[in-house]
Coordinates of C-alpha atoms in Angstrom, one line a residue:
Chain A
M235 CA 11.3 -0.1 3.6
I236 CA 11.0 -2.1 0.3
T237 CA 14.5 -3.6 -0.2
V238 CA 14.5 -5.7 -3.4
K239 CA 17.8 -7.9 -3.3
N240 CA 19.3 -10.3 -6.8
I241 CA 15.5 -10.8 -7.9
T242 CA 15.1 -12.5 -12.1
K243 CA 12.2 -13.8 -13.1
R244 CA 12.5 -16.2 -16.3
Y245 CA 9.6 -17.2 -18.2
G246 CA 11.0 -20.2 -19.9
D247 CA 14.1 -19.0 -22.1
H248 CA 12.8 -15.6 -21.6
V249 CA 14.7 -14.0 -18.5
A250 CA 12.0 -10.6 -18.1
V251 CA 14.2 -9.4 -14.7
N252 CA 17.7 -10.2 -14.5
D253 CA 19.5 -10.6 -11.1
V254 CA 17.9 -6.4 -9.9
S255 CA 18.3 -5.0 -6.8
F256 CA 17.4 -1.8 -5.2
E257 CA 16.5 -0.3 -2.3
V258 CA 13.4 2.4 -1.4
N259 CA 13.6 4.0 1.8
E260 CA 10.9 5.7 4.2
G261 CA 8.9 8.5 3.0
E262 CA 11.3 8.1 -0.1
V263 CA 9.5 8.8 -3.8
V264 CA 10.9 6.7 -6.7
G265 CA 10.7 6.8 -10.2
F266 CA 10.9 3.2 -11.8
L267 CA 11.6 4.0 -15.7
G268 CA 12.2 1.9 -18.8
P269 CA 11.1 1.7 -22.1
N270 CA 7.9 -0.7 -22.8
G271 CA 9.0 -3.8 -21.9
A272 CA 11.5 -3.3 -19.6
G273 CA 10.5 -5.1 -17.1
K274 CA 8.7 -2.7 -14.5
S275 CA 5.6 -4.2 -14.6
T276 CA 6.9 -7.6 -13.4
T277 CA 9.5 -6.2 -11.2
M278 CA 5.8 -4.2 -9.3
N279 CA 4.1 -7.6 -9.9
I280 CA 7.0 -9.3 -8.0
I281 CA 6.8 -6.6 -5.4
T282 CA 3.1 -7.0 -4.4
G283 CA 3.2 -10.7 -4.5
Y284 CA 1.5 -11.4 -7.5
L285 CA 3.9 -13.0 -9.3
S286 CA 6.8 -14.7 -7.5
A287 CA 10.3 -14.5 -8.3
T288 CA 12.4 -17.2 -9.8
D289 CA 15.2 -16.2 -7.8
G290 CA 15.5 -13.2 -5.6
T291 CA 13.8 -11.8 -2.4
V292 CA 11.8 -8.8 -1.8
E293 CA 11.0 -7.2 1.8
V294 CA 8.9 -5.0 2.6
D295 CA 9.4 -3.3 6.1
G296 CA 11.6 -6.7 7.3
H297 CA 9.0 -8.8 5.8
D298 CA 9.4 -11.4 3.7
V299 CA 7.0 -11.3 0.7
L300 CA 7.1 -15.2 0.3
E301 CA 7.0 -16.3 3.9
E302 CA 4.6 -13.7 5.5
P303 CA 3.0 -12.4 1.9
N304 CA 0.1 -10.9 4.2
E305 CA 2.6 -8.6 6.4
V306 CA 3.5 -7.4 3.2
K307 CA 0.1 -7.1 1.3
R308 CA -0.8 -5.2 4.3
R309 CA 1.9 -2.6 4.6
I310 CA 1.2 -2.0 0.1
G311 CA -1.4 -0.3 -2.0
Y312 CA -1.2 -1.6 -5.9
L313 CA -2.3 0.0 -9.0
P314 CA -1.4 -2.4 -11.8
E315 CA -1.1 -1.1 -15.2
L316 CA -4.9 -1.8 -16.0
P317 CA -6.8 -0.8 -12.6
P318 CA -8.6 -4.2 -10.6
L319 CA -12.3 -2.7 -11.4
Y320 CA -15.8 -4.5 -11.6
G321 CA -17.4 -2.8 -14.0
E322 CA -20.6 -3.3 -12.3
M323 CA -20.1 -2.0 -9.1
T324 CA -20.4 1.9 -8.5
V325 CA -17.5 3.2 -7.2
T326 CA -18.7 3.6 -3.7
E327 CA -19.4 -0.1 -3.6
Y328 CA -16.2 -0.9 -5.2
L329 CA -13.9 0.9 -2.6
R330 CA -16.4 -0.6 0.5
F331 CA -15.4 -4.1 -0.9
V332 CA -11.9 -3.5 -0.9
A333 CA -11.8 -2.2 2.3
R334 CA -13.5 -5.4 3.5
L335 CA -10.9 -7.2 1.8
K336 CA -8.0 -5.0 3.4
K337 CA -9.6 -5.3 6.6
A338 CA -9.7 -1.9 7.0
V339 CA -11.2 -0.3 10.2
D340 CA -13.3 2.9 9.2
A341 CA -16.6 2.8 11.1
D342 CA -17.5 6.4 10.5
G343 CA -16.6 6.0 6.6
S344 CA -14.7 8.9 7.6
A345 CA -11.4 7.9 5.4
M346 CA -13.6 6.2 2.7
E347 CA -15.0 10.4 2.7
R348 CA -11.4 11.7 2.6
I349 CA -10.0 9.0 -0.5
L350 CA -13.1 10.0 -2.7
E351 CA -12.2 13.3 -1.8
L352 CA -8.4 13.7 -2.6
V353 CA -8.9 11.7 -5.8
G354 CA -11.7 13.8 -6.8
V355 CA -14.2 11.4 -7.4
T356 CA -17.1 12.7 -5.1
H357 CA -19.3 13.4 -7.8
V358 CA -19.0 10.2 -9.3
R359 CA -19.7 8.2 -6.5
E360 CA -22.6 6.7 -6.9
R361 CA -22.3 5.4 -10.7
L362 CA -21.2 2.6 -12.3
I363 CA -17.3 2.0 -12.3
G364 CA -18.5 0.3 -16.1
N365 CA -19.8 3.7 -17.6
L366 CA -17.1 6.1 -15.9
S367 CA -14.0 7.6 -18.4
K368 CA -10.7 5.7 -18.7
G369 CA -9.5 9.2 -16.7
Y370 CA -11.8 8.4 -13.8
R371 CA -11.4 4.8 -13.5
Q372 CA -7.4 5.6 -13.2
R373 CA -8.2 7.6 -9.8
V374 CA -11.1 5.2 -8.5
G375 CA -7.5 2.2 -9.1
L376 CA -5.2 5.5 -7.3
A377 CA -8.5 5.5 -4.3
Q378 CA -8.3 1.7 -4.4
A379 CA -4.8 1.6 -3.6
L380 CA -4.9 3.9 -1.3
V381 CA -7.8 2.4 0.9
S382 CA -6.5 1.4 4.3
G383 CA -3.6 3.5 4.5
P384 CA -1.2 1.7 3.4
Q385 CA 2.7 2.7 3.9
A386 CA 3.8 2.4 0.7
L387 CA 2.1 2.6 -2.7
I388 CA 3.4 0.6 -5.8
L389 CA 2.0 2.7 -8.5
D390 CA 2.6 1.2 -12.5
E391 CA 2.4 3.9 -15.2
P392 CA -0.8 5.9 -13.1
T393 CA -1.2 8.4 -16.1
I394 CA -0.8 6.1 -19.0
G395 CA -3.8 6.7 -21.1
L396 CA -5.3 10.0 -19.6
D397 CA -5.4 13.6 -21.1
P398 CA -2.5 16.2 -20.7
H399 CA -4.8 18.0 -18.1
Q400 CA -5.4 14.8 -16.5
I401 CA -1.7 13.9 -16.5
I402 CA -1.1 17.0 -14.8
E403 CA -4.1 16.4 -11.9
I404 CA -2.7 13.0 -11.1
R405 CA 1.3 14.0 -11.2
N406 CA -0.1 16.8 -7.9
L407 CA -1.6 13.9 -6.3
V408 CA 1.3 11.7 -6.4
R409 CA 3.6 14.6 -4.9
D410 CA 1.3 15.4 -2.5
L411 CA 0.6 11.5 -1.3
G412 CA 4.6 11.3 -1.8
K413 CA 4.4 13.1 1.6
G414 CA 2.8 10.6 3.8
H415 CA 3.9 7.7 2.0
T416 CA 6.5 5.6 0.6
I417 CA 6.2 5.5 -3.3
V418 CA 7.7 3.6 -6.3
L419 CA 5.9 4.7 -9.6
S420 CA 6.8 3.2 -13.3
S421 CA 6.7 5.2 -15.8
H422 CA 8.0 5.4 -19.6
I423 CA 7.7 9.2 -19.7
L424 CA 10.6 11.1 -18.5
P425 CA 9.3 14.5 -17.2
E426 CA 6.8 13.0 -15.5
V427 CA 9.5 11.0 -13.3
S428 CA 11.8 13.9 -13.0
A429 CA 8.7 16.0 -11.8
V430 CA 7.6 13.9 -9.0
C431 CA 10.4 11.9 -7.9
D432 CA 13.2 11.7 -5.5
R433 CA 15.6 9.3 -7.5
I434 CA 15.4 7.3 -10.1
I435 CA 15.5 3.6 -11.1
I436 CA 16.4 2.8 -15.0
I437 CA 16.1 -0.4 -15.8
N438 CA 16.1 -1.4 -19.4
R439 CA 15.9 -5.1 -21.1
G440 CA 15.3 -6.8 -17.3
Q441 CA 18.7 -5.2 -16.1
L442 CA 19.1 -2.1 -14.0
V443 CA 21.1 0.5 -15.8
A444 CA 21.2 2.9 -12.9
S445 CA 19.8 4.1 -9.9
D446 CA 20.4 7.9 -8.8
T447 CA 19.1 11.1 -8.2
T448 CA 17.8 13.6 -11.1
E449 CA 20.8 16.3 -10.7
N450 CA 23.5 13.2 -10.1
L451 CA 22.7 11.0 -13.4
A452 CA 22.8 14.5 -15.6
K453 CA 26.0 14.8 -13.7
R454 CA 27.3 11.6 -14.2
L455 CA 26.7 11.4 -18.1
S456 CA 27.6 15.0 -19.2
G457 CA 31.1 15.3 -17.9
G458 CA 31.3 18.8 -18.6
S459 CA 28.5 20.8 -20.2
Q460 CA 27.2 21.7 -24.2
Y461 CA 26.5 24.5 -26.2
L462 CA 24.7 24.9 -29.0
L463 CA 26.3 27.8 -31.3
R464 CA 25.4 29.8 -34.5
V465 CA 27.9 31.2 -36.8
G466 CA 28.4 33.0 -39.6
G467 CA 30.8 31.7 -42.0
A468 CA 31.2 28.4 -43.7
D469 CA 30.8 24.7 -41.7
N470 CA 35.0 23.5 -41.6
A471 CA 36.2 27.0 -41.0
V472 CA 33.8 27.6 -37.8
Q473 CA 34.9 23.9 -36.9
A474 CA 38.2 24.5 -37.4
A475 CA 38.4 28.0 -35.4
I476 CA 36.8 26.5 -32.6
K477 CA 38.8 23.4 -32.4
G478 CA 41.7 25.5 -31.7
V479 CA 40.4 26.6 -28.3
T480 CA 41.5 25.2 -25.0
G481 CA 38.5 23.7 -22.7
V482 CA 37.0 22.8 -25.8
S483 CA 36.8 19.1 -25.9
G484 CA 34.6 18.3 -29.4
V485 CA 32.8 20.4 -31.9
S486 CA 30.3 18.6 -34.6
S487 CA 28.0 19.9 -37.1
R488 CA 24.7 20.5 -36.9
G489 CA 23.9 21.4 -40.3
V490 CA 22.5 25.1 -41.9
V491 CA 19.5 26.7 -40.0
E492 CA 19.8 30.1 -41.2
A493 CA 21.1 31.1 -44.6
D494 CA 24.8 31.7 -44.7
S495 CA 25.6 30.0 -40.8
V496 CA 26.4 27.2 -39.6
D497 CA 24.9 25.5 -36.3
V498 CA 27.3 23.3 -34.6
I499 CA 27.4 21.5 -31.2
V500 CA 30.8 22.3 -28.6
D501 CA 31.7 20.2 -25.9
F502 CA 33.4 21.7 -23.3
D503 CA 35.8 20.2 -20.8
D504 CA 34.7 19.5 -17.1
G505 CA 35.3 22.6 -15.4
A506 CA 36.2 24.8 -18.2
D507 CA 34.3 27.4 -19.8
P508 CA 35.5 28.7 -23.0
R509 CA 32.9 30.6 -24.1
R510 CA 35.1 33.9 -23.8
A511 CA 38.1 32.3 -26.0
M512 CA 35.8 31.0 -28.9
F513 CA 34.4 34.8 -29.1
T514 CA 37.9 35.5 -29.3
A515 CA 39.1 33.3 -31.8
L516 CA 35.4 33.2 -34.1
S517 CA 35.9 36.9 -34.3
K518 CA 39.8 36.8 -35.2
A519 CA 38.8 34.4 -37.9
D520 CA 35.9 36.8 -38.7
L521 CA 33.4 34.5 -38.2
P522 CA 30.3 36.2 -36.8
I523 CA 28.6 34.4 -33.3
L524 CA 25.1 34.8 -34.6
Q525 CA 23.9 32.8 -31.0
M526 CA 25.1 31.2 -28.3
K527 CA 23.2 29.0 -25.9
P528 CA 23.2 26.5 -23.4
V529 CA 22.0 22.9 -23.8
D530 CA 20.6 20.9 -21.1
V531 CA 21.1 17.4 -20.3
T532 CA 17.1 16.4 -20.5
L533 CA 16.5 13.0 -19.1
E534 CA 16.0 12.0 -22.4
Q535 CA 19.3 11.8 -23.1
I536 CA 20.2 10.1 -19.8
F537 CA 17.8 7.6 -20.8
L538 CA 18.9 7.2 -24.5
Q539 CA 22.3 7.1 -23.3
L540 CA 22.3 4.7 -20.6
T541 CA 19.4 2.2 -22.5
T542 CA 21.5 2.4 -25.8
R543 CA 24.9 1.7 -24.0
E544 CA 23.5 -1.4 -22.6
G545 CA 22.9 -4.0 -25.2
G546 CA 22.8 -1.2 -28.2
G547 CA 18.8 -1.3 -27.9
S548 CA 16.1 0.9 -26.3
N549 CA 12.4 1.0 -28.2
Chain B
M220 CA -13.7 -13.8 2.4
V221 CA -17.3 -12.8 3.1
A222 CA -16.6 -9.5 1.0
I223 CA -16.0 -11.6 -1.8
I224 CA -19.0 -13.8 -1.3
R225 CA -21.4 -11.2 -1.6
R226 CA -19.7 -9.6 -4.7
E227 CA -20.2 -12.6 -5.9
L228 CA -23.5 -12.7 -5.2
R229 CA -24.3 -9.7 -6.0
S230 CA -22.3 -10.3 -9.0
Y231 CA -24.6 -13.3 -10.4
F232 CA -28.1 -11.2 -9.8
V233 CA -26.9 -7.6 -11.4
S234 CA -26.2 -9.5 -14.3
P235 CA -28.9 -12.0 -16.0
V236 CA -26.3 -14.7 -15.1
G237 CA -28.3 -15.1 -11.9
Y238 CA -31.7 -15.1 -13.3
S239 CA -31.0 -17.5 -16.7
F240 CA -29.6 -20.1 -14.2
I241 CA -32.4 -20.0 -11.9
G242 CA -34.6 -20.1 -14.7
F243 CA -33.3 -22.6 -16.8
F244 CA -32.8 -24.8 -13.8
L245 CA -36.6 -24.2 -13.2
V246 CA -37.7 -25.4 -16.3
L247 CA -35.7 -28.3 -16.4
N248 CA -37.0 -28.7 -12.8
G249 CA -40.7 -28.4 -13.9
L250 CA -40.1 -30.4 -17.3
M251 CA -39.0 -33.4 -14.7
L252 CA -42.0 -33.1 -12.8
L253 CA -44.3 -33.2 -15.4
V254 CA -42.1 -36.4 -16.9
T255 CA -42.0 -38.1 -13.5
N256 CA -44.8 -36.7 -11.5
L257 CA -47.8 -35.2 -13.4
I258 CA -48.1 -37.3 -16.3
T259 CA -47.9 -40.4 -14.6
G260 CA -50.1 -39.2 -11.3
S261 CA -46.7 -40.3 -9.3
P262 CA -46.3 -39.0 -5.9
A263 CA -42.5 -40.3 -6.1
Y264 CA -41.1 -36.8 -6.1
Q265 CA -37.5 -38.1 -5.3
F266 CA -37.3 -39.9 -9.0
T267 CA -37.6 -36.1 -10.0
I268 CA -34.9 -35.2 -8.0
G269 CA -32.8 -37.8 -9.9
S270 CA -33.9 -37.0 -12.7
M271 CA -32.9 -33.6 -12.0
S272 CA -29.6 -34.9 -10.9
T273 CA -28.2 -36.1 -14.6
W274 CA -30.0 -33.0 -16.4
S275 CA -29.0 -30.2 -14.2
L276 CA -25.2 -30.4 -15.0
L277 CA -26.3 -28.6 -18.6
A278 CA -27.1 -25.5 -15.9
M279 CA -24.1 -25.4 -14.2
P280 CA -21.6 -23.9 -17.0
L281 CA -23.8 -21.0 -16.5
L282 CA -22.9 -20.5 -12.3
T283 CA -19.6 -21.2 -12.8
M284 CA -17.6 -20.2 -16.4
R285 CA -16.5 -16.4 -15.0
L286 CA -15.9 -17.6 -11.4
L287 CA -11.8 -17.3 -11.8
S288 CA -11.5 -17.0 -16.0
D289 CA -13.4 -13.7 -15.6
E290 CA -11.3 -12.4 -12.7
K291 CA -7.9 -13.4 -15.0
R292 CA -9.4 -11.4 -18.5
L293 CA -10.3 -8.6 -16.7
R294 CA -6.9 -8.5 -14.5
T295 CA -9.3 -8.3 -11.5
D296 CA -7.2 -10.8 -9.9
Q297 CA -4.4 -8.6 -9.5
L298 CA -6.3 -7.0 -6.5
L299 CA -7.6 -10.4 -5.1
L300 CA -4.1 -11.8 -4.6
T301 CA -2.2 -8.4 -3.8
V302 CA -4.7 -7.7 -0.6
P303 CA -4.2 -9.7 2.7
V304 CA -6.7 -12.8 1.8
S305 CA -5.0 -16.4 0.9
V306 CA -6.0 -17.9 -2.3
G307 CA -7.7 -20.8 -0.4
Q308 CA -10.1 -18.0 0.9
V309 CA -10.9 -16.7 -2.9
V310 CA -11.9 -19.9 -4.1
L311 CA -13.8 -21.2 -0.8
A312 CA -15.6 -17.5 -1.4
K313 CA -16.5 -18.3 -5.0
F314 CA -17.8 -21.9 -4.5
L315 CA -19.9 -20.8 -1.5
A316 CA -21.5 -17.9 -3.5
A317 CA -22.0 -20.6 -6.2
L318 CA -23.6 -23.1 -4.1
A319 CA -25.3 -20.5 -2.5
V320 CA -27.8 -19.4 -6.0
F321 CA -27.8 -23.1 -6.8
G322 CA -29.2 -23.8 -2.7
G323 CA -31.5 -21.0 -3.9
G324 CA -32.9 -22.5 -6.7
T325 CA -33.7 -25.8 -5.5
L326 CA -34.9 -23.9 -2.4
I327 CA -37.9 -22.9 -4.5
T328 CA -38.5 -26.7 -5.9
V329 CA -39.3 -27.5 -2.5
I330 CA -43.2 -26.4 -3.5
Y331 CA -43.8 -29.1 -5.7
P332 CA -43.3 -32.2 -3.3
V333 CA -45.4 -29.5 -1.3
A334 CA -48.1 -29.1 -3.9
L335 CA -47.4 -33.2 -4.1
S336 CA -48.4 -34.3 -0.3
F337 CA -52.0 -32.7 -0.9
F338 CA -52.8 -35.8 -3.7
G339 CA -51.3 -38.6 -2.2
D340 CA -48.7 -39.7 0.3
L341 CA -44.8 -38.7 0.1
A342 CA -41.9 -41.3 0.6
V343 CA -40.6 -37.6 3.0
G344 CA -37.3 -39.0 4.4
R345 CA -36.7 -40.2 0.6
I346 CA -37.6 -37.5 -0.8
I347 CA -35.1 -35.6 2.1
G348 CA -32.1 -37.8 1.6
A349 CA -32.9 -37.0 -2.2
Y350 CA -32.5 -33.2 -1.4
L351 CA -29.3 -33.4 0.8
G352 CA -27.6 -35.7 -2.1
Y353 CA -28.6 -33.3 -4.5
L354 CA -27.3 -30.6 -2.8
L355 CA -24.0 -33.0 -2.5
L356 CA -24.1 -33.7 -6.0
G357 CA -24.5 -30.0 -7.1
G358 CA -21.2 -29.0 -4.7
A359 CA -19.2 -31.6 -6.8
F360 CA -20.5 -29.9 -10.3
I361 CA -19.8 -26.5 -8.8
A362 CA -16.7 -27.5 -7.9
I363 CA -15.8 -28.7 -11.1
G364 CA -17.5 -25.7 -12.7
I365 CA -14.4 -23.2 -10.8
F366 CA -11.8 -25.8 -11.7
M367 CA -12.0 -25.3 -15.4
S368 CA -12.6 -21.7 -15.1
S369 CA -9.2 -21.6 -13.5
L370 CA -7.3 -23.0 -16.5
T371 CA -8.5 -20.8 -19.0
E372 CA -9.4 -16.5 -19.4
N373 CA -12.4 -17.4 -21.4
Q374 CA -15.9 -18.2 -20.1
L375 CA -17.0 -20.8 -22.9
I376 CA -14.1 -22.1 -22.8
A377 CA -14.2 -23.1 -19.3
A378 CA -18.2 -24.0 -19.8
I379 CA -17.5 -26.4 -22.6
L380 CA -15.2 -27.6 -20.6
T381 CA -17.1 -28.2 -17.8
L382 CA -19.8 -29.5 -19.4
A383 CA -17.8 -31.9 -21.3
A384 CA -15.9 -33.2 -17.9
L385 CA -19.5 -33.6 -16.2
A386 CA -21.4 -35.1 -19.7
L387 CA -18.1 -37.6 -18.8
M388 CA -18.7 -38.4 -14.8
M389 CA -22.5 -38.1 -15.8
W390 CA -23.3 -40.2 -18.7
I391 CA -20.5 -41.8 -20.5
L392 CA -18.4 -43.3 -17.6
P393 CA -22.2 -45.3 -16.0
G394 CA -22.7 -46.0 -20.3
V395 CA -18.9 -47.8 -20.1
R396 CA -19.2 -49.4 -17.0
D397 CA -22.5 -50.7 -17.8
T398 CA -20.8 -51.9 -21.3
F399 CA -18.7 -53.9 -19.4
I400 CA -20.6 -55.2 -16.3
T401 CA -20.3 -58.9 -17.2
A402 CA -15.8 -57.9 -16.5
S403 CA -13.6 -60.4 -17.9
T404 CA -9.7 -60.9 -16.9
V405 CA -8.8 -59.8 -20.2
S406 CA -10.4 -56.0 -20.5
G407 CA -9.1 -55.6 -16.9
I408 CA -5.5 -56.9 -18.1
V409 CA -6.3 -54.5 -20.9
F410 CA -7.0 -51.7 -18.9
A411 CA -3.8 -52.2 -16.8
S412 CA -1.5 -52.4 -19.9
V413 CA -3.5 -49.1 -21.5
V414 CA -2.5 -47.4 -17.9
G415 CA 1.1 -48.6 -18.1
A416 CA 1.8 -47.5 -22.0
L417 CA -0.1 -44.1 -20.6
V418 CA 2.5 -43.7 -17.2
A419 CA 5.5 -44.4 -20.6
L420 CA 4.1 -42.1 -22.9
L421 CA 3.9 -39.6 -19.8
V422 CA 7.5 -40.4 -18.1
Y423 CA 9.0 -40.4 -21.9
L424 CA 7.2 -36.7 -22.1
A425 CA 8.3 -35.4 -19.2
T426 CA 12.0 -37.0 -19.1
K427 CA 12.4 -37.4 -22.7
N428 CA 15.0 -40.4 -21.2
V429 CA 14.5 -44.1 -23.3
T430 CA 15.9 -45.7 -21.0
L431 CA 14.0 -44.7 -17.9
T432 CA 10.5 -45.2 -20.3
G433 CA 11.6 -48.4 -21.0
V434 CA 12.4 -49.4 -17.7
T435 CA 8.6 -47.7 -16.8
I436 CA 7.5 -50.2 -19.2
I437 CA 9.3 -53.5 -18.1
L438 CA 8.2 -52.9 -14.6
F439 CA 4.3 -52.3 -15.0
A440 CA 4.5 -55.3 -17.9
G441 CA 6.3 -57.6 -15.1
A442 CA 3.6 -56.0 -12.6
I443 CA 0.6 -57.4 -14.9
V444 CA 2.7 -60.7 -15.3
V445 CA 3.5 -61.1 -11.5
V446 CA -0.1 -60.0 -10.7
A447 CA -2.1 -62.3 -12.9
L448 CA 0.0 -65.4 -12.1
L449 CA -1.1 -64.6 -8.6
S450 CA -4.6 -63.7 -8.5
A451 CA -6.2 -63.8 -11.5
Q452 CA -10.0 -62.5 -10.2
F453 CA -8.3 -58.9 -9.6
F454 CA -8.3 -58.0 -13.1
E455 CA -11.5 -59.2 -13.3
T456 CA -12.7 -56.5 -11.4
L457 CA -10.2 -54.0 -12.0
L458 CA -11.6 -51.9 -14.9
L459 CA -15.2 -51.6 -13.0
D460 CA -13.3 -50.8 -9.5
F461 CA -11.5 -47.9 -11.3
L462 CA -14.5 -47.1 -13.1
Q463 CA -16.4 -47.0 -9.6
W464 CA -14.1 -43.8 -8.1
F465 CA -15.2 -41.3 -10.8
L466 CA -19.4 -42.1 -10.9
L467 CA -20.9 -39.5 -8.6
G468 CA -23.8 -40.8 -9.9
D469 CA -23.8 -44.0 -8.0
R470 CA -23.2 -41.8 -4.6
F471 CA -26.3 -39.9 -5.2
D472 CA -28.6 -43.1 -5.8
V473 CA -28.2 -44.3 -2.2
F474 CA -29.9 -40.8 -1.1
M475 CA -32.9 -41.4 -2.8
T476 CA -33.3 -44.5 -0.9
G477 CA -33.6 -42.4 1.6
V478 CA -30.5 -43.9 3.5
I479 CA -28.0 -41.5 4.8
A480 CA -24.6 -43.4 4.7
L481 CA -21.2 -42.2 5.7
S482 CA -19.3 -43.4 2.6
P483 CA -21.1 -41.4 -0.4
V484 CA -21.0 -38.0 2.2
V485 CA -17.7 -38.5 2.8
Y486 CA -17.0 -38.9 -0.9
L487 CA -18.8 -35.9 -2.2
L488 CA -17.4 -33.7 0.5
S489 CA -13.5 -35.4 -0.4
F490 CA -14.3 -34.6 -4.1
I491 CA -15.6 -31.3 -3.6
G492 CA -12.6 -30.9 -1.3
L493 CA -9.8 -32.2 -4.2
F494 CA -11.3 -30.2 -6.7
L495 CA -11.2 -26.8 -4.6
F496 CA -7.5 -28.2 -3.4
L497 CA -6.3 -28.3 -7.4
T498 CA -8.4 -25.2 -8.2
V499 CA -5.8 -23.2 -5.9
R500 CA -3.0 -24.9 -7.2
V501 CA -3.8 -24.3 -10.8
V502 CA -4.4 -20.2 -9.3
E503 CA -1.0 -20.5 -7.3
K504 CA 0.6 -22.0 -9.8
A505 CA -0.1 -18.9 -12.1
R506 CA 2.9 -17.1 -10.2
W507 CA 5.3 -19.5 -10.7
A508 CA 4.5 -19.6 -14.3

């Protein structure tokens, strides 16, 4: 559906996006993840034809964004980071204006009603957009992207600046929309992306760092698995005892949390499960295990690992 | 495109902008009427339109200052430029909306000549000609205003740039022209040299290449010498001919005689077209910056 090939965007000497390529298939919900200033918005602006890439091509449904901009724009609904709203219009006036711009056919107004209902702005439809709260403006922005029923939605930070309750609502809305649309959604909030998206594209300092499903990313990066242990005894003795167990690839101390004990993180080799052996080893050394629990690799860790490894910096 | 025209018109009249413009415009027109027709008891209403042609430029920035600058400031250009509508259509729609408000204000003033006709004989042909010329001139003012508003995100800067450009063309350049009316060969040569120096400066700034700049200077100097030797009278009128390109007012004056000649009509229409085209270029160039 969307094919981005080697796009680069330069502002003078500053390279905002550097040779980024990826594909989004029909019906997929893809999360576009990166720290602030990573080039997410620039990439989205290039896909929607608002900016032109210095190099590279973007195709939507086989149409090049430079050669057939209108064919591309017809197929895309775009919610920019700051919703493009006119404060002096009411919600319905604004959406009708957008519908006319997009040449949407909606003779009986039923499509408009459906969108108002879907994003939950029916009860504020006659209010001036300038008087609406941030959450409602965001919804109107989303409604604007949905007008004319585009096949693909590009949503730039759709939940930014919303309260937790609204974030959950918008997230559910995006999940529902994902059933009928191809969606590219940007965010720097990781749980959001893992909750909604089929696939994640991570971008940092203008470069593509990874593109895979959440599970694959976790698998690829963690190697084996990690456990957190709390053991009664001295740090050195505990570490020495655990290191002697086969299947353990590393031990690191997390300091003392509970008196007369020490917390350690133990890394296991790929596929190994030395939990029983650890128990035996520690009990032989008279070091009682007070707690043992698996450490899940979160998206945060993946993200930090990826973005700090490349070029040594995340914000 | 119709959608944008409607939105712009609506936006003029839900805010004080449209009313301010029309109010200011009518006050100016009333003053001109007072001075030109009422105090002197003259029915020559075309001269009121003539005065308006130079003074109404004061009201123009109100119409045009926010047309494109506000879209950029509020990021609503992200909507206009990502829907299947071309930049040319956006600019043209905004131009037509502003022209409609200007035309509406002008239409109200038709009351004055109608009222005057009860008290004296009007030169109907001249007044109609003056109105037509005035609409074209107003279109040119608006085109400049839209262009200025495409250059900045700040309405105030757009307004000041517009005023400066209009004052230059309607007030300052005619003054300069009158000063050099007895043009001499020397003034033409000085002018050509200044143009040559400016071009050389631009070449230097663009390329930072001393050789190329030197070649430019030599070419210009050579051309001036050759032309001066072959036909000295070329320089006699050079400055005036050059100024003539920018004198919008002179084109308008033709209409006041009641003659609708082709050349001022074509001139004003191409002037409008040129500035709308430049505006489109500025907006499109922002995508590549």
